[in-house]
Coordinates of C-alpha atoms in Angstrom, one line a residue:
X908 CA 134.9 165.1 90.1
X909 CA 138.1 163.7 89.8
X910 CA 141.2 164.2 91.5
X911 CA 143.8 165.9 89.4
X912 CA 147.0 164.4 90.0
X913 CA 150.2 166.1 89.2
X914 CA 153.4 164.7 87.6
X915 CA 156.7 165.9 86.9
X916 CA 158.0 165.8 83.4
X917 CA 160.3 163.1 84.1
X918 CA 157.1 160.8 85.2
X919 CA 155.1 161.9 82.3
X920 CA 157.9 160.7 79.9
X921 CA 158.2 157.6 81.5
X922 CA 154.4 156.8 81.6
X923 CA 154.5 157.6 78.3
X924 CA 156.8 155.4 77.4
X925 CA 155.3 152.7 79.9
X926 CA 151.8 152.6 78.2
X927 CA 153.0 152.8 74.3
X928 CA 155.5 149.9 75.5
X929 CA 152.3 148.0 77.0
X930 CA 150.1 148.8 73.9
X931 CA 152.9 147.8 71.2
X932 CA 155.7 144.8 71.6
X933 CA 157.7 146.5 68.8
X934 CA 158.4 149.4 71.1
X935 CA 161.8 149.6 72.8
X936 CA 164.0 151.4 74.5
X937 CA 167.9 151.7 74.5
X938 CA 170.8 153.9 75.9
X939 CA 173.3 154.6 78.5
X940 CA 171.8 154.0 82.0
X941 CA 168.4 153.7 80.9
X942 CA 167.8 150.2 82.4
X943 CA 168.7 149.6 86.2
X944 CA 169.3 153.6 86.8
X945 CA 165.9 154.6 85.2
X946 CA 167.8 157.0 83.0
X947 CA 170.1 159.9 84.5
X948 CA 167.5 162.2 84.1
X949 CA 164.5 159.7 85.2
X950 CA 162.9 159.6 81.4
X951 CA 162.8 155.5 81.4
X952 CA 162.2 154.9 85.4
X953 CA 160.6 151.8 86.2
X954 CA 160.6 150.6 82.9
X955 CA 163.4 148.1 83.6
X956 CA 161.5 145.9 86.4
X957 CA 158.7 145.6 84.2
X958 CA 159.6 144.7 80.9
X959 CA 163.4 143.5 81.5
X960 CA 166.6 143.6 79.8
X961 CA 165.4 142.7 76.5
X962 CA 163.1 145.5 75.7
X963 CA 165.0 148.0 78.0
X964 CA 168.6 147.7 77.1
X965 CA 171.5 149.6 79.1
X966 CA 174.1 150.2 76.3
X967 CA 177.9 150.8 76.0
X968 CA 179.3 154.4 75.7
X969 CA 179.2 154.1 71.8
X970 CA 176.4 156.3 70.8
X971 CA 177.2 155.4 67.2
X972 CA 176.8 152.1 67.7
X973 CA 173.6 152.2 69.4
X974 CA 171.8 155.1 67.5
X975 CA 172.8 153.0 64.2
X976 CA 171.5 149.7 65.7
X977 CA 168.2 151.9 66.3
X978 CA 167.9 152.6 62.5
X979 CA 168.5 149.1 61.5
X980 CA 165.8 148.1 63.8
X981 CA 163.4 150.7 63.0
X982 CA 164.1 149.5 59.3
X983 CA 162.8 146.1 60.1
X984 CA 159.7 147.0 61.5
X985 CA 160.5 147.6 65.3
X986 CA 159.8 151.0 66.9
X987 CA 163.1 152.1 69.3
X988 CA 163.6 154.8 71.7
X989 CA 167.0 155.7 72.0
X990 CA 168.5 158.3 74.8
X991 CA 171.2 159.9 73.7
X992 CA 172.1 161.2 77.4
X993 CA 173.6 164.8 76.3
X994 CA 172.7 166.7 73.0
X995 CA 175.9 167.9 73.3
X996 CA 177.0 164.4 72.6
X997 CA 175.8 164.1 69.3
X998 CA 179.1 165.1 67.5
X999 CA 180.3 161.3 68.1
X1000 CA 177.1 160.1 65.9
X1001 CA 176.0 162.9 63.8
X1002 CA 176.7 160.3 60.6
X1003 CA 174.0 158.0 61.9
X1004 CA 171.5 160.8 62.8
X1005 CA 171.7 163.3 59.7
X1006 CA 173.0 160.7 56.8
X1007 CA 170.9 158.0 57.9
X1008 CA 168.1 158.3 60.1
X1009 CA 167.1 161.4 58.5
X1010 CA 167.6 160.9 54.9
X1011 CA 166.7 156.5 54.3
X1012 CA 163.4 157.2 54.0
X1013 CA 164.0 159.6 50.9
X1014 CA 166.5 157.3 49.6
X1015 CA 165.1 154.3 49.5
X1016 CA 162.2 156.1 47.7
X1017 CA 159.6 155.8 50.5
X1018 CA 159.9 152.1 50.5
X1019 CA 161.6 152.2 54.2
X1020 CA 160.1 153.5 57.5
X1021 CA 162.4 154.8 60.8
X1022 CA 160.0 155.1 63.4
X1023 CA 163.1 155.8 65.6
X1024 CA 162.5 158.3 68.9
X1025 CA 165.6 159.9 70.0
X1026 CA 165.8 161.7 73.0
X1027 CA 168.2 163.6 74.6
X1028 CA 168.8 166.1 77.5
X1029 CA 169.3 169.8 77.0
X1030 CA 169.7 173.3 78.6
X1031 CA 172.0 174.8 81.1
X1032 CA 171.8 176.7 84.8
X1033 CA 173.4 174.0 86.9
X1034 CA 176.9 174.6 86.0
X1035 CA 177.9 172.0 84.0
X1036 CA 179.8 173.9 81.7
X1037 CA 180.6 174.0 77.8
X1038 CA 180.2 170.1 76.9
X1039 CA 177.0 169.3 79.0
X1040 CA 175.0 172.5 78.9
X1041 CA 174.0 173.1 75.2
X1042 CA 170.3 172.9 73.5
X1043 CA 171.1 172.6 69.8
X1044 CA 168.1 171.7 68.5
X1045 CA 168.5 174.3 65.8
X1046 CA 171.2 172.1 64.1
X1047 CA 168.8 169.5 64.0
X1048 CA 165.8 171.3 62.6
X1049 CA 168.1 172.4 59.8
X1050 CA 168.6 169.1 58.6
X1051 CA 165.2 167.7 56.3
X1052 CA 163.5 164.1 57.5
X1053 CA 163.7 165.0 61.1
X1054 CA 161.0 166.2 63.6
X1055 CA 161.6 168.3 66.4
X1056 CA 159.8 168.2 69.9
X1057 CA 160.5 170.4 73.1
X1058 CA 157.9 170.2 75.6
X1059 CA 157.9 172.8 78.5
X1060 CA 155.5 170.6 81.1
X1061 CA 154.8 167.6 82.0
X1062 CA 151.1 167.4 80.3
X1063 CA 152.7 168.3 76.8
X1064 CA 155.8 165.9 77.4
X1065 CA 153.5 162.7 77.6
X1066 CA 151.1 163.9 74.9
X1067 CA 154.3 164.7 72.6
X1068 CA 156.4 161.5 73.8
X1069 CA 153.1 159.3 72.5
X1070 CA 152.6 161.3 69.4
X1071 CA 156.4 160.4 68.7
X1072 CA 156.6 157.0 69.3
X1073 CA 153.5 156.5 67.0
X1074 CA 155.0 158.5 64.2
X1075 CA 156.3 156.7 61.2
X1076 CA 159.0 159.3 61.0
X1077 CA 162.2 159.9 63.0
X1078 CA 161.6 162.3 65.9
X1079 CA 164.0 163.9 68.1
X1080 CA 162.3 164.8 71.5
X1081 CA 164.5 167.1 73.4
X1082 CA 163.8 167.5 77.3
X1083 CA 165.4 170.2 79.5
X1084 CA 167.1 169.3 82.5
X1085 CA 165.6 172.1 84.3
X1086 CA 162.0 171.0 83.7
X1087 CA 162.3 167.5 84.7
X1088 CA 161.5 167.6 88.4
X1089 CA 164.7 165.5 89.6
X1090 CA 165.0 165.7 93.3
X1091 CA 168.9 166.3 92.8
X1092 CA 168.6 169.3 90.8
X1093 CA 166.3 172.6 91.0
X1094 CA 163.5 172.8 88.4
X1095 CA 160.8 175.0 87.3
X1096 CA 158.1 174.5 89.5
X1097 CA 155.6 175.7 86.6
X1098 CA 156.8 172.4 84.6
X1099 CA 154.9 170.0 87.3
X1100 CA 151.3 169.9 85.7
X1101 CA 148.2 167.7 86.1
X1102 CA 148.5 165.0 83.6
X1103 CA 145.8 162.5 82.7
X1104 CA 146.5 158.9 83.3
X1105 CA 144.6 157.9 79.9
X1106 CA 147.2 157.8 77.2
X1107 CA 146.6 160.9 74.6
X1108 CA 148.1 162.6 71.9
X1109 CA 149.6 166.2 71.0
X1110 CA 149.6 166.6 67.5
X1111 CA 153.0 168.3 66.0
X1112 CA 152.7 171.5 64.5
X1113 CA 150.5 172.8 67.1
X1114 CA 151.8 175.4 69.1
X1115 CA 150.1 176.4 72.7
X1116 CA 149.4 180.1 73.7
X1117 CA 150.4 179.5 77.7
X1118 CA 149.4 183.0 78.0
X1119 CA 147.2 185.5 76.2
X1120 CA 148.0 189.1 76.1
X1121 CA 147.8 192.1 73.6
X1122 CA 150.7 194.1 73.8
X1123 CA 153.7 192.2 72.8
X1124 CA 154.0 188.6 71.4
X1125 CA 156.9 186.3 73.1
X1126 CA 157.8 183.4 71.4
X1127 CA 159.9 180.5 72.9
X1128 CA 160.7 176.7 73.7
X1129 CA 161.3 174.4 77.1
X1130 CA 162.9 176.6 79.7
X1131 CA 162.4 180.2 78.4
X1132 CA 158.5 179.3 78.1
X1133 CA 158.7 180.1 81.7
X1134 CA 161.1 182.8 81.9
X1135 CA 159.0 184.5 79.5
X1136 CA 155.8 183.5 82.0
X1137 CA 157.3 185.0 84.9
X1138 CA 158.9 187.8 83.0
X1139 CA 154.6 188.5 81.9
X1140 CA 153.5 188.4 85.5
X1141 CA 156.0 191.4 86.1
X1142 CA 155.1 193.1 83.2
X1143 CA 151.3 193.1 83.6
X1144 CA 152.0 195.1 87.2
X1145 CA 153.2 197.7 84.8
X1146 CA 149.9 197.3 82.7
X1147 CA 151.6 195.4 79.8
X1148 CA 150.0 192.4 78.7
X1149 CA 152.3 189.9 77.1
X1150 CA 151.2 186.7 74.9
X1151 CA 153.3 183.8 75.4
X1152 CA 153.5 181.0 72.7
X1153 CA 155.2 177.8 73.6
X1154 CA 156.2 176.1 69.9
X1155 CA 156.2 172.8 71.2
X1156 CA 157.6 171.4 68.0
X1157 CA 160.1 172.9 65.8
X1158 CA 159.5 170.6 63.0
X1159 CA 156.7 171.0 62.1
X1160 CA 156.4 174.6 63.0
X1161 CA 153.3 176.2 63.5
X1162 CA 153.9 179.5 61.6
X1163 CA 149.9 180.3 61.8
X1164 CA 150.3 180.7 65.4
X1165 CA 152.8 183.0 65.5
X1166 CA 151.8 185.2 62.9
X1167 CA 148.5 185.4 64.3
X1168 CA 149.4 186.5 67.6
X1169 CA 152.0 189.2 66.1
X1170 CA 148.9 190.5 63.9
X1171 CA 147.0 191.1 67.3
X1172 CA 149.9 192.1 69.3
X1173 CA 152.0 194.2 66.9
X1174 CA 155.5 193.7 68.3
X1175 CA 157.6 190.3 68.9
X1176 CA 159.9 189.3 70.8
X1177 CA 161.6 185.6 70.4
X1178 CA 163.4 184.2 73.6
X1179 CA 165.6 180.8 72.9
X1180 CA 168.6 179.3 75.1
X1181 CA 170.4 178.0 72.1
X1182 CA 172.7 179.8 70.3
X1183 CA 171.9 183.3 68.7
X1184 CA 172.9 183.1 65.4
X1185 CA 171.4 180.9 62.4
X1186 CA 169.0 179.4 64.6
X1187 CA 165.2 179.8 65.8
X1188 CA 165.1 183.1 66.7
X1189 CA 166.3 184.1 63.4
X1190 CA 164.0 181.6 61.6
X1191 CA 161.1 183.1 63.3
X1192 CA 161.7 186.6 62.7
X1193 CA 162.1 185.8 59.0
X1194 CA 158.9 184.3 58.8
X1195 CA 157.1 187.4 60.7
X1196 CA 159.2 189.7 58.2
X1197 CA 157.8 187.9 55.3
X1198 CA 154.0 187.4 56.7
X1199 CA 153.3 190.0 59.1
X1200 CA 155.7 193.0 58.5
X1201 CA 153.2 195.6 57.9
X1202 CA 151.5 194.9 61.4
X1203 CA 154.5 195.5 63.4
X1204 CA 154.7 198.5 65.4
X1205 CA 158.3 198.2 66.6
X1206 CA 161.5 196.2 65.4
X1207 CA 161.3 192.4 66.0
X1208 CA 163.7 192.0 69.1
X1209 CA 165.9 188.6 69.9
X1210 CA 167.2 187.4 73.1
X1211 CA 169.2 183.9 73.0
X1212 CA 172.5 182.7 74.2
X1213 CA 175.5 184.8 72.7
X1214 CA 177.8 182.9 70.5
X1215 CA 180.1 181.6 72.7
X1216 CA 180.5 178.2 74.7
X1217 CA 178.2 177.9 77.9
X1218 CA 180.7 179.1 81.0
X1219 CA 181.0 176.8 84.0
X1220 CA 180.8 179.9 86.3
X1221 CA 178.1 180.5 87.5
X1222 CA 177.9 184.1 86.9
X1223 CA 179.2 183.7 83.6
X1224 CA 176.5 181.2 83.2
X1225 CA 173.8 183.4 84.4
X1226 CA 175.1 186.3 82.4
X1227 CA 174.5 184.7 79.0
X1228 CA 171.4 182.8 79.7
X1229 CA 168.3 184.9 78.7
X1230 CA 166.1 185.6 82.6
X1231 CA 163.1 186.9 83.0
X1232 CA 164.4 190.3 83.9
X1233 CA 166.3 190.7 80.7
X1234 CA 162.9 189.6 79.2
X1235 CA 160.8 192.2 80.8
X1236 CA 163.8 194.8 80.1
X1237 CA 163.0 194.2 76.6
X1238 CA 160.1 194.5 76.2
X1239 CA 159.6 197.9 78.2
X1240 CA 161.9 199.0 75.4
X1241 CA 159.7 197.8 72.6
X1242 CA 156.6 199.5 74.1
X1243 CA 158.0 202.7 73.2

């Protein structure tokens, strides 16, 4: 019997990148503090010492320049992994992401490929205010040409990262700061999981049922998967069995998993740490309304961040972020 080792999400991501860099010399890493420091969230730890400055490049604070450089390198046959330190910083380089990275394969009639993995940190809960605490994956999921990956555990993080690096399309890979397992930042212990040493892939567009149940379907991503599981544990004590679905990728989206679950449970709650309006919660609600409306025994409910900048104040920040308590209360109100 082999001993299972457990990894944090940060170590799982770094291991995935290491194994792919070892396998394929075209893979390289660039971004702010990804080299000597190992990434401020640990996603590139150990890589600089092993591969050196030519394959693990610290860049100036110029997101437009290094994401543009990654796009050009990919067009020439390289496979860059580029880290945008916080998703909130996308504003200075959005033209490179949505006008070039996302569209150039289409604009070239399919003659050019852009296998770039653009990693970035998301999420609040640690008092870093409005410019360092957003999720925003809904913005990028809205743009054709980008694949959107959002893991919630170390096991998923490694398999999805290897799939992302091997994909011939641009992939945006969002990791939640509160799940990375960093010593200096509180993280959810459930994000630390057994992770095989050997490389493995997880297919995009394949949601994972993190908990089975018969009374209500809760659909979520990243940190909110763990909040939903926390709520489900409390609800189970009251005889309410919630099914928790982790989408894992927004693009492609596993619509079938969501619809099939709702057909079984007859209730849907969508929980998101992104903003409420025009986002993931509305998309999932619309899919179920179109494909499983006749199965619903209660109106679809949504919990997400209100349409306000993330507050710096801890009490205010905790108020806007969906909590396990609020998820459980919403489910109780749906049971009728």
